[in-house]
Short mmCIF file of N, CA and C in Angstrom, two decimals:
data_model
loop_
_atom_site.label_atom_id
_atom_site.label_comp_id
_atom_site.label_asym_id
_atom_site.label_seq_id
_atom_site.Cartn_x
_atom_site.Cartn_y
_atom_site.Cartn_z
N MET A 1 -75.09 55.71 -59.54
CA MET A 1 -76.44 55.83 -60.40
C MET A 1 -76.34 57.16 -60.75
N LEU A 2 -76.27 57.74 -62.02
CA LEU A 2 -76.76 58.95 -62.17
C LEU A 2 -78.29 59.38 -62.55
N HIS A 3 -78.74 60.67 -62.54
CA HIS A 3 -80.29 61.16 -62.70
C HIS A 3 -80.06 61.95 -63.54
N ARG A 4 -81.18 61.76 -64.65
CA ARG A 4 -81.07 62.70 -65.87
C ARG A 4 -82.77 63.17 -66.02
N THR A 5 -82.57 64.67 -66.42
CA THR A 5 -83.85 65.32 -67.20
C THR A 5 -83.63 66.09 -68.10
N THR A 6 -84.63 66.48 -68.65
CA THR A 6 -84.38 67.64 -69.76
C THR A 6 -85.02 68.88 -69.56
N ILE A 7 -84.64 69.88 -70.08
CA ILE A 7 -85.31 71.11 -69.81
C ILE A 7 -85.28 72.03 -71.21
N PRO A 8 -86.24 72.57 -71.47
CA PRO A 8 -86.33 73.60 -72.47
C PRO A 8 -85.34 75.12 -72.05
N SER A 9 -84.69 75.76 -73.06
CA SER A 9 -84.17 76.62 -72.43
C SER A 9 -83.87 77.65 -73.65
N PRO A 10 -83.40 78.80 -73.59
CA PRO A 10 -83.33 80.13 -74.86
C PRO A 10 -82.34 79.31 -75.81
N VAL A 11 -81.41 78.42 -75.24
CA VAL A 11 -80.39 77.90 -76.11
C VAL A 11 -80.79 76.46 -76.44
N GLY A 12 -81.79 76.11 -76.51
CA GLY A 12 -82.39 74.50 -76.72
C GLY A 12 -82.84 73.81 -75.63
N THR A 13 -82.89 72.63 -75.91
CA THR A 13 -83.19 71.57 -75.01
C THR A 13 -81.93 70.97 -74.20
N LEU A 14 -81.69 71.26 -72.78
CA LEU A 14 -80.84 70.98 -72.16
C LEU A 14 -80.92 69.80 -71.33
N THR A 15 -79.77 68.69 -71.30
CA THR A 15 -79.81 67.63 -70.60
C THR A 15 -79.06 67.91 -69.51
N LEU A 16 -80.07 67.66 -67.85
CA LEU A 16 -79.25 67.73 -66.79
C LEU A 16 -79.01 66.40 -66.25
N VAL A 17 -77.65 65.94 -65.55
CA VAL A 17 -77.33 64.79 -65.07
C VAL A 17 -76.64 65.29 -63.78
N ALA A 18 -77.22 64.33 -62.84
CA ALA A 18 -76.73 64.31 -61.27
C ALA A 18 -76.19 63.05 -61.08
N SER A 19 -75.63 63.12 -59.90
CA SER A 19 -75.59 61.62 -58.92
C SER A 19 -76.11 62.48 -57.44
N ASP A 20 -75.78 61.65 -56.66
CA ASP A 20 -76.54 62.02 -55.09
C ASP A 20 -75.54 63.07 -54.82
N MET A 21 -74.67 63.32 -55.14
CA MET A 21 -73.68 64.13 -54.40
C MET A 21 -73.37 65.39 -55.12
N GLY A 22 -73.97 65.63 -56.42
CA GLY A 22 -74.48 66.93 -56.98
C GLY A 22 -74.44 66.77 -58.40
N LEU A 23 -74.13 67.78 -59.42
CA LEU A 23 -74.72 68.31 -60.75
C LEU A 23 -73.36 67.77 -61.42
N VAL A 24 -73.63 66.78 -62.07
CA VAL A 24 -72.51 65.95 -63.02
C VAL A 24 -72.37 66.87 -64.31
N ALA A 25 -73.31 66.94 -64.94
CA ALA A 25 -73.32 67.59 -66.45
C ALA A 25 -74.43 68.15 -66.65
N ILE A 26 -74.48 69.19 -67.52
CA ILE A 26 -75.48 70.03 -68.52
C ILE A 26 -75.20 69.83 -69.98
N LEU A 27 -75.79 69.29 -70.46
CA LEU A 27 -75.52 68.64 -72.01
C LEU A 27 -76.06 69.76 -73.04
N TRP A 28 -75.24 69.77 -74.13
CA TRP A 28 -76.39 70.97 -75.22
C TRP A 28 -77.18 69.73 -76.05
N PRO A 29 -77.89 70.61 -76.87
CA PRO A 29 -78.66 69.85 -77.37
C PRO A 29 -78.14 68.73 -78.62
N ASP A 30 -77.21 69.06 -79.02
CA ASP A 30 -76.01 68.38 -80.07
C ASP A 30 -74.92 67.84 -79.58
N ASP A 31 -74.67 67.71 -78.49
CA ASP A 31 -73.34 67.42 -77.65
C ASP A 31 -73.16 66.27 -78.21
N PRO A 32 -71.80 65.93 -78.78
CA PRO A 32 -71.27 64.77 -79.11
C PRO A 32 -71.11 63.82 -77.82
N PRO A 33 -71.42 62.49 -78.28
CA PRO A 33 -71.56 61.36 -77.16
C PRO A 33 -70.27 61.55 -76.48
N GLY A 34 -69.34 61.45 -76.87
CA GLY A 34 -67.78 61.31 -76.39
C GLY A 34 -67.60 62.62 -75.65
N ARG A 35 -67.92 63.67 -75.85
CA ARG A 35 -67.56 64.80 -75.16
C ARG A 35 -67.37 64.68 -73.41
N VAL A 36 -68.78 64.19 -73.02
CA VAL A 36 -68.68 64.20 -71.60
C VAL A 36 -69.31 62.63 -71.25
N ARG A 37 -68.50 61.89 -70.80
CA ARG A 37 -68.67 60.45 -70.92
C ARG A 37 -69.56 60.03 -69.47
N LEU A 38 -70.70 59.62 -69.58
CA LEU A 38 -71.46 59.05 -68.51
C LEU A 38 -72.03 57.48 -68.55
N ALA A 39 -72.18 57.21 -67.69
CA ALA A 39 -72.59 55.73 -67.88
C ALA A 39 -73.81 55.35 -66.63
N ASP A 40 -74.72 54.43 -67.20
CA ASP A 40 -75.80 54.06 -65.98
C ASP A 40 -76.67 55.65 -65.51
N VAL A 41 -77.13 55.91 -66.58
CA VAL A 41 -77.89 57.11 -66.19
C VAL A 41 -79.62 56.88 -66.37
N GLN A 42 -80.22 57.10 -65.59
CA GLN A 42 -81.92 57.13 -65.49
C GLN A 42 -82.46 58.03 -65.45
N ASP A 43 -83.95 58.46 -66.30
CA ASP A 43 -84.55 59.28 -66.09
C ASP A 43 -84.98 59.31 -64.44
N THR A 44 -84.88 60.69 -64.05
CA THR A 44 -85.56 61.04 -62.81
C THR A 44 -85.62 62.22 -62.50
N PRO A 45 -86.72 63.09 -63.35
CA PRO A 45 -86.74 64.49 -63.07
C PRO A 45 -87.00 64.97 -62.15
N ASP A 46 -87.53 64.09 -60.96
CA ASP A 46 -87.98 64.77 -59.66
C ASP A 46 -86.54 64.65 -58.71
N HIS A 47 -85.29 64.40 -59.09
CA HIS A 47 -83.97 64.54 -58.45
C HIS A 47 -83.76 65.59 -57.96
N PRO A 48 -83.79 66.10 -56.45
CA PRO A 48 -83.58 67.33 -55.97
C PRO A 48 -82.50 68.29 -56.66
N VAL A 49 -81.41 67.74 -56.95
CA VAL A 49 -80.35 68.46 -57.59
C VAL A 49 -80.82 68.72 -58.92
N LEU A 50 -81.51 68.09 -59.56
CA LEU A 50 -82.07 68.39 -61.09
C LEU A 50 -82.95 69.32 -61.01
N THR A 51 -83.72 69.44 -60.20
CA THR A 51 -84.94 70.34 -59.59
C THR A 51 -84.39 71.68 -59.39
N ALA A 52 -83.28 71.59 -58.83
CA ALA A 52 -82.66 73.13 -57.96
C ALA A 52 -81.89 73.50 -59.38
N THR A 53 -81.31 72.73 -60.22
CA THR A 53 -80.63 73.13 -61.15
C THR A 53 -81.42 73.59 -62.47
N ALA A 54 -82.78 72.92 -62.51
CA ALA A 54 -83.62 73.53 -63.47
C ALA A 54 -84.32 75.03 -62.96
N VAL A 55 -84.70 75.34 -61.83
CA VAL A 55 -85.03 76.41 -61.06
C VAL A 55 -83.79 77.38 -61.38
N GLN A 56 -82.57 77.40 -60.76
CA GLN A 56 -81.43 78.05 -61.13
C GLN A 56 -81.09 78.44 -62.65
N LEU A 57 -81.32 77.74 -63.37
CA LEU A 57 -80.86 77.95 -64.74
C LEU A 57 -82.13 78.91 -65.56
N ALA A 58 -83.35 78.64 -65.08
CA ALA A 58 -84.47 79.27 -65.53
C ALA A 58 -84.20 81.01 -64.88
N GLU A 59 -83.84 81.23 -63.80
CA GLU A 59 -83.55 82.15 -63.09
C GLU A 59 -82.23 83.05 -63.83
N TYR A 60 -81.37 82.33 -64.01
CA TYR A 60 -80.27 82.86 -64.90
C TYR A 60 -80.78 83.42 -66.40
N PHE A 61 -81.31 82.48 -67.01
CA PHE A 61 -82.02 83.00 -68.30
C PHE A 61 -82.74 84.41 -68.17
N ALA A 62 -83.84 84.22 -66.96
CA ALA A 62 -84.87 85.42 -66.83
C ALA A 62 -83.89 86.56 -66.69
N GLY A 63 -82.54 86.42 -66.27
CA GLY A 63 -81.74 87.45 -65.92
C GLY A 63 -81.74 87.98 -64.40
N THR A 64 -82.23 86.99 -63.54
CA THR A 64 -82.39 87.31 -62.24
C THR A 64 -81.25 86.37 -61.33
N ARG A 65 -80.54 85.93 -61.91
CA ARG A 65 -79.40 85.43 -61.06
C ARG A 65 -78.30 85.50 -61.63
N THR A 66 -77.00 85.66 -61.07
CA THR A 66 -75.51 86.00 -61.42
C THR A 66 -74.91 84.78 -61.00
N THR A 67 -75.04 84.35 -60.05
CA THR A 67 -74.33 83.07 -59.35
C THR A 67 -75.00 81.88 -59.44
N PHE A 68 -74.43 80.90 -59.00
CA PHE A 68 -75.14 79.61 -58.72
C PHE A 68 -74.80 79.13 -57.63
N ASP A 69 -76.12 78.45 -56.79
CA ASP A 69 -75.82 77.57 -55.48
C ASP A 69 -75.70 76.34 -55.62
N LEU A 70 -75.10 75.74 -56.27
CA LEU A 70 -75.69 74.12 -56.50
C LEU A 70 -74.72 72.98 -56.09
N PRO A 71 -74.58 72.13 -55.63
CA PRO A 71 -73.44 71.11 -55.22
C PRO A 71 -72.81 70.48 -56.60
N LEU A 72 -71.87 70.64 -56.91
CA LEU A 72 -71.42 70.38 -58.09
C LEU A 72 -70.45 68.74 -57.96
N ALA A 73 -70.42 68.10 -59.00
CA ALA A 73 -69.54 66.93 -58.85
C ALA A 73 -69.23 66.36 -60.23
N PRO A 74 -68.70 67.24 -60.91
CA PRO A 74 -67.85 66.88 -62.26
C PRO A 74 -66.83 65.67 -61.96
N ILE A 75 -66.96 64.89 -63.53
CA ILE A 75 -66.20 63.77 -63.40
C ILE A 75 -65.11 64.31 -64.51
N GLY A 76 -63.61 64.33 -63.67
CA GLY A 76 -62.46 64.55 -64.66
C GLY A 76 -61.26 64.46 -64.14
N THR A 77 -60.33 64.77 -64.83
CA THR A 77 -58.83 64.39 -64.23
C THR A 77 -58.57 65.82 -63.48
N ASP A 78 -57.46 65.43 -62.28
CA ASP A 78 -57.16 66.52 -61.46
C ASP A 78 -56.96 67.70 -62.30
N PHE A 79 -56.14 67.90 -63.52
CA PHE A 79 -56.09 69.19 -64.24
C PHE A 79 -57.09 69.56 -64.56
N GLN A 80 -58.06 68.81 -65.03
CA GLN A 80 -59.48 69.18 -65.77
C GLN A 80 -59.96 69.98 -64.62
N ARG A 81 -60.63 69.04 -63.45
CA ARG A 81 -61.16 69.96 -62.06
C ARG A 81 -60.31 71.35 -61.73
N ALA A 82 -59.09 71.22 -61.91
CA ALA A 82 -58.38 72.71 -61.32
C ALA A 82 -58.90 73.46 -62.71
N VAL A 83 -58.75 73.36 -63.41
CA VAL A 83 -59.51 74.45 -64.72
C VAL A 83 -60.66 74.81 -64.30
N TRP A 84 -61.53 73.67 -64.35
CA TRP A 84 -63.12 73.96 -64.07
C TRP A 84 -63.33 74.76 -62.64
N ARG A 85 -62.23 74.82 -61.54
CA ARG A 85 -62.49 75.40 -60.38
C ARG A 85 -62.56 77.21 -60.75
N ALA A 86 -61.36 77.18 -61.75
CA ALA A 86 -60.78 78.62 -62.14
C ALA A 86 -61.85 79.32 -62.75
N LEU A 87 -62.59 78.26 -63.42
CA LEU A 87 -63.59 78.94 -64.33
C LEU A 87 -64.98 79.27 -63.28
N ASP A 88 -65.11 78.52 -62.22
CA ASP A 88 -66.30 79.15 -61.15
C ASP A 88 -65.71 80.42 -60.79
N ALA A 89 -64.59 80.66 -60.75
CA ALA A 89 -63.93 81.99 -60.26
C ALA A 89 -64.32 83.29 -61.12
N ILE A 90 -64.82 83.07 -62.16
CA ILE A 90 -64.71 84.01 -62.98
C ILE A 90 -66.06 84.93 -62.97
N PRO A 91 -66.18 86.04 -62.58
CA PRO A 91 -67.29 86.82 -61.92
C PRO A 91 -68.42 86.95 -63.50
N TYR A 92 -69.49 87.13 -63.21
CA TYR A 92 -70.77 87.20 -63.93
C TYR A 92 -70.27 88.59 -64.61
N GLY A 93 -70.63 88.43 -66.02
CA GLY A 93 -70.19 89.75 -66.84
C GLY A 93 -68.94 89.85 -67.23
N GLU A 94 -67.70 89.06 -66.94
CA GLU A 94 -66.62 89.29 -67.08
C GLU A 94 -65.67 88.07 -68.06
N THR A 95 -65.01 88.19 -68.65
CA THR A 95 -64.29 87.29 -69.49
C THR A 95 -62.79 87.36 -68.67
N ARG A 96 -62.30 85.90 -69.48
CA ARG A 96 -60.66 85.54 -69.08
C ARG A 96 -60.11 84.86 -70.40
N SER A 97 -59.03 85.04 -70.75
CA SER A 97 -58.43 84.19 -71.66
C SER A 97 -57.89 82.88 -71.04
N TYR A 98 -57.74 81.79 -72.05
CA TYR A 98 -57.14 80.77 -71.66
C TYR A 98 -55.81 80.77 -70.90
N ALA A 99 -54.78 81.80 -71.31
CA ALA A 99 -53.62 82.20 -70.70
C ALA A 99 -53.77 82.62 -69.19
N ASP A 100 -55.12 83.30 -68.98
CA ASP A 100 -55.20 83.92 -67.77
C ASP A 100 -55.61 82.71 -66.71
N ILE A 101 -56.50 81.64 -67.36
CA ILE A 101 -56.86 80.50 -66.71
C ILE A 101 -55.36 79.66 -66.34
N ALA A 102 -54.51 79.48 -67.18
CA ALA A 102 -53.51 79.03 -67.01
C ALA A 102 -52.47 79.52 -66.03
N ARG A 103 -52.40 80.76 -65.91
CA ARG A 103 -51.90 81.48 -64.70
C ARG A 103 -52.44 81.07 -63.72
N ALA A 104 -53.78 81.38 -63.54
CA ALA A 104 -54.54 81.10 -62.15
C ALA A 104 -54.48 79.69 -61.67
N ILE A 105 -54.10 78.80 -62.53
CA ILE A 105 -53.94 77.59 -61.93
C ILE A 105 -52.37 77.16 -61.71
N GLY A 106 -51.63 78.06 -61.77
CA GLY A 106 -50.19 77.87 -61.42
C GLY A 106 -49.66 77.30 -62.72
N ARG A 107 -49.97 76.90 -63.91
CA ARG A 107 -49.45 76.23 -65.05
C ARG A 107 -49.70 77.39 -66.10
N PRO A 108 -48.63 78.49 -66.21
CA PRO A 108 -48.72 79.38 -67.30
C PRO A 108 -48.36 79.04 -68.47
N SER A 109 -47.67 77.98 -69.03
CA SER A 109 -47.48 77.63 -70.18
C SER A 109 -48.43 76.50 -70.83
N ALA A 110 -49.38 76.43 -70.14
CA ALA A 110 -50.62 75.21 -70.45
C ALA A 110 -51.73 75.96 -71.00
N SER A 111 -51.94 76.95 -71.63
CA SER A 111 -52.82 77.31 -72.33
C SER A 111 -53.64 76.39 -73.24
N ARG A 112 -52.89 75.74 -74.16
CA ARG A 112 -53.40 74.70 -75.08
C ARG A 112 -54.34 73.81 -74.05
N ALA A 113 -53.67 73.26 -72.98
CA ALA A 113 -54.18 72.28 -72.48
C ALA A 113 -55.59 72.64 -71.78
N VAL A 114 -55.45 73.99 -71.21
CA VAL A 114 -56.43 74.75 -70.24
C VAL A 114 -57.61 74.83 -71.68
N GLY A 115 -57.36 75.13 -73.05
CA GLY A 115 -58.40 75.35 -73.77
C GLY A 115 -58.93 73.69 -74.00
N ALA A 116 -58.11 72.62 -73.90
CA ALA A 116 -59.05 71.30 -74.11
C ALA A 116 -59.75 70.97 -72.71
N ALA A 117 -59.30 71.20 -71.72
CA ALA A 117 -60.11 71.29 -70.50
C ALA A 117 -61.25 71.64 -70.56
N ASN A 118 -61.27 73.08 -71.03
CA ASN A 118 -62.32 74.20 -70.86
C ASN A 118 -63.30 73.16 -71.88
N GLY A 119 -63.03 72.71 -73.10
CA GLY A 119 -63.98 72.10 -73.80
C GLY A 119 -64.75 70.73 -73.36
N ARG A 120 -64.05 70.36 -72.29
CA ARG A 120 -64.52 68.94 -71.61
C ARG A 120 -65.27 69.42 -70.37
N ASN A 121 -65.56 70.54 -70.40
CA ASN A 121 -66.34 70.99 -69.06
C ASN A 121 -67.68 70.28 -69.12
N PRO A 122 -68.10 69.79 -68.17
CA PRO A 122 -69.17 69.11 -68.20
C PRO A 122 -70.49 69.75 -67.83
N ILE A 123 -70.40 70.81 -67.06
CA ILE A 123 -71.50 71.85 -66.28
C ILE A 123 -71.31 72.84 -67.02
N SER A 124 -71.65 73.02 -68.51
CA SER A 124 -71.68 74.27 -69.07
C SER A 124 -72.61 75.08 -68.43
N ILE A 125 -72.43 76.65 -69.08
CA ILE A 125 -72.96 77.63 -68.18
C ILE A 125 -73.03 77.78 -66.52
N VAL A 126 -73.28 76.78 -65.93
CA VAL A 126 -72.92 76.93 -64.53
C VAL A 126 -71.61 77.04 -63.85
N THR A 127 -70.66 76.07 -64.53
CA THR A 127 -69.27 76.26 -64.36
C THR A 127 -69.01 77.19 -66.03
N PRO A 128 -68.69 78.40 -65.73
CA PRO A 128 -69.14 79.15 -66.93
C PRO A 128 -67.88 79.34 -68.15
N CYS A 129 -67.71 78.14 -68.80
CA CYS A 129 -66.66 77.90 -69.82
C CYS A 129 -67.08 79.23 -70.90
N HIS A 130 -67.96 79.51 -71.10
CA HIS A 130 -68.50 80.60 -72.23
C HIS A 130 -67.50 82.01 -71.80
N ARG A 131 -67.37 82.28 -70.65
CA ARG A 131 -66.60 83.42 -70.45
C ARG A 131 -64.97 83.29 -70.62
N VAL A 132 -64.75 82.44 -71.32
CA VAL A 132 -63.20 82.32 -72.03
C VAL A 132 -63.20 82.36 -73.26
N ILE A 133 -62.44 83.20 -73.41
CA ILE A 133 -62.23 83.98 -74.85
C ILE A 133 -60.78 84.03 -75.03
N GLY A 134 -60.55 83.96 -76.39
CA GLY A 134 -59.10 84.07 -76.94
C GLY A 134 -58.25 85.36 -76.68
N ALA A 135 -57.06 85.08 -76.79
CA ALA A 135 -56.21 86.20 -76.19
C ALA A 135 -56.54 87.37 -76.90
N SER A 136 -56.90 87.47 -78.10
CA SER A 136 -57.18 88.82 -79.10
C SER A 136 -58.36 89.31 -78.48
N GLY A 137 -59.17 88.65 -77.77
CA GLY A 137 -60.67 89.24 -77.27
C GLY A 137 -61.75 88.51 -78.25
N LYS A 138 -61.30 87.54 -79.21
CA LYS A 138 -62.33 86.93 -79.90
C LYS A 138 -62.77 85.71 -79.38
N LEU A 139 -64.27 85.66 -79.83
CA LEU A 139 -64.84 84.30 -79.51
C LEU A 139 -64.13 83.23 -79.92
N THR A 140 -63.68 82.11 -78.92
CA THR A 140 -63.42 80.69 -79.93
C THR A 140 -64.13 79.60 -79.54
N GLY A 141 -63.78 78.44 -79.68
CA GLY A 141 -64.60 77.36 -79.61
C GLY A 141 -65.20 77.17 -78.36
N PHE A 142 -66.24 76.26 -78.65
CA PHE A 142 -67.63 76.50 -77.68
C PHE A 142 -68.44 75.20 -77.76
N ALA A 143 -68.73 74.50 -77.00
CA ALA A 143 -69.24 72.81 -76.95
C ALA A 143 -70.74 73.56 -77.63
N GLY A 144 -71.23 74.36 -77.03
CA GLY A 144 -72.83 74.65 -77.49
C GLY A 144 -72.97 75.43 -78.56
N GLY A 145 -71.63 75.81 -79.21
CA GLY A 145 -71.34 76.74 -80.56
C GLY A 145 -71.47 78.24 -80.06
N LEU A 146 -70.85 78.94 -81.00
CA LEU A 146 -70.43 80.26 -81.01
C LEU A 146 -71.54 80.92 -80.87
N ALA A 147 -72.69 80.66 -81.53
CA ALA A 147 -73.94 81.22 -81.27
C ALA A 147 -74.55 81.31 -79.82
N THR A 148 -74.54 80.64 -79.54
CA THR A 148 -74.64 80.18 -78.05
C THR A 148 -73.91 81.02 -76.94
N LYS A 149 -72.58 80.96 -77.51
CA LYS A 149 -71.63 81.66 -76.56
C LYS A 149 -71.98 83.14 -76.62
N ARG A 150 -72.08 83.37 -77.90
CA ARG A 150 -72.41 84.97 -77.89
C ARG A 150 -73.67 85.22 -77.34
N LEU A 151 -74.87 84.77 -77.32
CA LEU A 151 -76.18 84.72 -76.42
C LEU A 151 -76.07 84.94 -74.98
N LEU A 152 -74.98 83.98 -74.46
CA LEU A 152 -74.71 83.89 -72.92
C LEU A 152 -74.07 84.88 -72.53
N LEU A 153 -73.10 85.55 -73.52
CA LEU A 153 -71.95 86.34 -73.26
C LEU A 153 -72.94 87.90 -73.05
N GLY A 154 -73.84 87.81 -73.88
CA GLY A 154 -74.50 88.94 -74.21
C GLY A 154 -75.87 89.40 -72.93
N LEU A 155 -76.36 88.05 -72.36
CA LEU A 155 -77.40 88.06 -71.56
C LEU A 155 -76.74 88.52 -70.20
N GLU A 156 -75.23 88.15 -69.96
CA GLU A 156 -74.37 88.58 -68.93
C GLU A 156 -73.87 89.97 -68.98
N SER A 157 -74.06 90.60 -70.22
CA SER A 157 -73.72 92.03 -70.20
C SER A 157 -74.62 92.94 -70.05
N ARG A 158 -75.72 92.54 -70.18
CA ARG A 158 -76.93 93.70 -70.22
C ARG A 158 -77.04 93.97 -68.84
N ASP A 159 -77.51 95.31 -68.46
CA ASP A 159 -78.08 95.79 -67.22
C ASP A 159 -78.87 95.32 -66.87
N THR A 160 -78.83 94.85 -65.60
CA THR A 160 -79.91 94.34 -64.69
C THR A 160 -80.41 95.32 -63.75
#
């Protein structure tokens, strides 16, 4: 069984989803239903993982948190989970290219597949897919939209 709640944020209402093992998803206001497949979800706003996630996201948006300390339980293929672990290693305030991530997981020719896995990242913000940019340095696709990506990168680049 999965547990769900919603929280307001500077980027719109976010839907948080957790299992008893950890955080499963953070969904954008207009997330397409098929981007992150979830079944058997019930509203449980007081679930401890959801409560901790809400607190830590509020701290992140306030500029007082640069890392997250949450149990994570994303659902994906082995390749996707390898990409998502590499995303978790990108430091706050820094960016990497898709090619950088491909090299980090030992698959240097898999930049396009890395892009696809990045787009399926179910734990946006906490697993920082917004920190991945094109090789040219330009902002590229993002499930939350490029304006949101720009906002998140801007938040992380300001002096704290």
